[in-house]
Short mmCIF file of C-alpha atoms in Angstrom, two decimals:
data_model
loop_
_atom_site.label_atom_id
_atom_site.label_comp_id
_atom_site.label_asym_id
_atom_site.label_seq_id
_atom_site.Cartn_x
_atom_site.Cartn_y
_atom_site.Cartn_z
CA GLU A 1 104.25 123.71 115.88
CA VAL A 2 105.63 120.23 115.35
CA GLN A 3 107.81 119.92 112.25
CA LEU A 4 109.51 116.80 110.94
CA VAL A 5 111.63 117.05 107.80
CA GLU A 6 113.08 113.94 106.20
CA SER A 7 115.93 113.79 103.69
CA GLY A 8 118.46 111.37 102.27
CA GLY A 9 116.36 109.26 99.97
CA GLY A 10 117.32 108.43 96.41
CA LEU A 11 117.79 105.80 93.75
CA VAL A 12 120.11 102.94 94.65
CA GLN A 13 120.92 99.51 93.23
CA PRO A 14 120.07 96.33 95.15
CA GLY A 15 122.68 95.76 97.82
CA GLY A 16 123.35 99.46 98.17
CA SER A 17 123.03 101.78 101.15
CA LEU A 18 121.39 105.04 102.09
CA ARG A 19 121.19 107.12 105.25
CA LEU A 20 117.93 108.88 105.97
CA SER A 21 117.66 111.86 108.32
CA CYS A 22 114.73 113.50 110.04
CA VAL A 23 115.15 116.91 111.65
CA ALA A 24 112.58 117.64 114.34
CA SER A 25 111.36 120.87 115.89
CA GLY A 26 108.46 122.18 117.93
CA PHE A 27 108.68 119.66 120.78
CA THR A 28 111.16 118.24 123.28
CA PHE A 29 112.82 115.75 120.97
CA SER A 30 114.90 113.97 123.61
CA ARG A 31 111.78 112.97 125.54
CA GLN A 32 109.95 111.57 122.54
CA ASP A 33 110.13 108.00 121.28
CA MET A 34 110.25 108.12 117.49
CA SER A 35 109.45 105.81 114.61
CA TRP A 36 110.29 105.28 110.98
CA ILE A 37 107.42 104.11 108.83
CA ARG A 38 107.14 103.52 105.09
CA LYS A 39 104.57 103.38 102.30
CA ALA A 40 105.36 101.13 99.35
CA PRO A 41 103.37 101.17 96.11
CA GLY A 42 100.27 99.02 96.45
CA ARG A 43 100.89 98.32 100.12
CA GLU A 44 99.62 99.80 103.34
CA LEU A 45 101.70 102.09 105.51
CA GLU A 46 103.93 99.92 107.69
CA TRP A 47 106.09 100.40 110.69
CA VAL A 48 109.85 99.96 110.16
CA SER A 49 111.67 100.87 113.36
CA ILE A 50 111.32 102.51 116.76
CA ILE A 51 113.82 104.20 119.03
CA SER A 52 113.35 105.41 122.58
CA GLY A 53 113.88 109.02 123.52
CA ASP A 54 117.34 108.44 124.94
CA GLY A 55 118.30 106.08 122.13
CA SER A 56 118.89 103.12 124.41
CA LEU A 57 116.08 100.95 123.07
CA THR A 58 115.41 100.08 119.45
CA SER A 59 113.10 97.72 117.61
CA TYR A 60 112.71 96.65 113.98
CA ARG A 61 110.24 94.85 111.79
CA ASP A 62 111.50 91.38 110.93
CA SER A 63 112.13 92.09 107.23
CA VAL A 64 114.72 94.82 107.99
CA LYS A 65 116.47 93.33 111.02
CA GLY A 66 120.20 93.14 110.49
CA ARG A 67 120.04 95.53 107.52
CA PHE A 68 118.61 98.78 108.94
CA THR A 69 119.87 100.71 111.96
CA VAL A 70 117.98 103.48 113.70
CA SER A 71 119.80 106.11 115.75
CA ARG A 72 119.37 109.66 116.98
CA ASP A 73 121.39 112.71 117.95
CA ASN A 74 119.37 114.56 120.56
CA ALA A 75 121.79 117.48 120.55
CA LYS A 76 120.88 118.02 116.89
CA ASN A 77 117.20 117.05 117.19
CA THR A 78 117.82 114.55 114.43
CA LEU A 79 116.68 110.99 113.84
CA TYR A 80 118.53 108.67 111.44
CA LEU A 81 117.89 105.44 109.61
CA GLN A 82 120.84 103.65 108.03
CA LEU A 83 119.67 101.36 105.26
CA ASN A 84 122.13 98.67 104.15
CA SER A 85 121.81 95.69 101.82
CA LEU A 86 118.81 97.30 100.22
CA GLU A 87 116.32 95.11 98.38
CA THR A 88 113.73 95.99 95.76
CA ASP A 89 111.01 95.39 98.36
CA ASP A 90 112.43 98.29 100.38
CA THR A 91 111.26 100.72 97.71
CA ALA A 92 108.90 103.12 99.48
CA VAL A 93 108.38 106.60 100.80
CA TYR A 94 109.94 106.70 104.26
CA TYR A 95 108.55 108.92 107.00
CA CYS A 96 109.58 109.72 110.52
CA ALA A 97 106.67 109.77 112.96
CA MET A 98 106.21 111.22 116.41
CA SER A 99 105.32 108.03 118.24
CA GLY A 100 107.01 105.04 119.81
CA ASN A 101 104.05 102.76 119.22
CA PRO A 102 103.94 100.87 115.90
CA ASP A 103 100.18 101.11 115.55
CA VAL A 104 100.01 104.79 116.47
CA ALA A 105 102.98 105.61 114.24
CA THR A 106 101.15 104.40 111.14
CA ARG A 107 98.02 106.40 112.05
CA THR A 108 99.38 109.67 113.39
CA SER A 109 99.36 112.88 111.39
CA LEU A 110 102.49 113.94 113.27
CA ARG A 111 104.93 112.83 110.61
CA GLY A 112 107.02 114.46 107.93
CA GLN A 113 106.49 114.78 104.22
CA GLY A 114 108.57 111.70 103.49
CA THR A 115 111.61 110.87 101.43
CA GLN A 116 111.53 108.49 98.47
CA VAL A 117 113.78 105.43 98.45
CA THR A 118 113.90 103.53 95.17
CA VAL A 119 115.87 100.29 94.89
CA SER A 120 116.29 99.25 91.27
#
């Protein structure tokens, strides 16, 4: 059974930082491209970042480029998202999703329960 468990969210002031984690189980993590997606109040679910299975390739939505960094530790089956220079518009529930495709990532049910990030 696929399980994805996010943590690390919280309340932070604008300009602050957080590090999100996603622990994965039930599949071969190192072979799976992964995504971070988010759901902000009043907005649709949107893709944030993608990382390839070996961690060598990453991609970001324009609004977070230069501020967010995605990484992974395949030995620990864990995906990370470092959030720096946070803005109020980053307030959302953040999910990790089992897909390397932005469109699929926002539609798949293979994602965790989410972790709340509030910038205020």
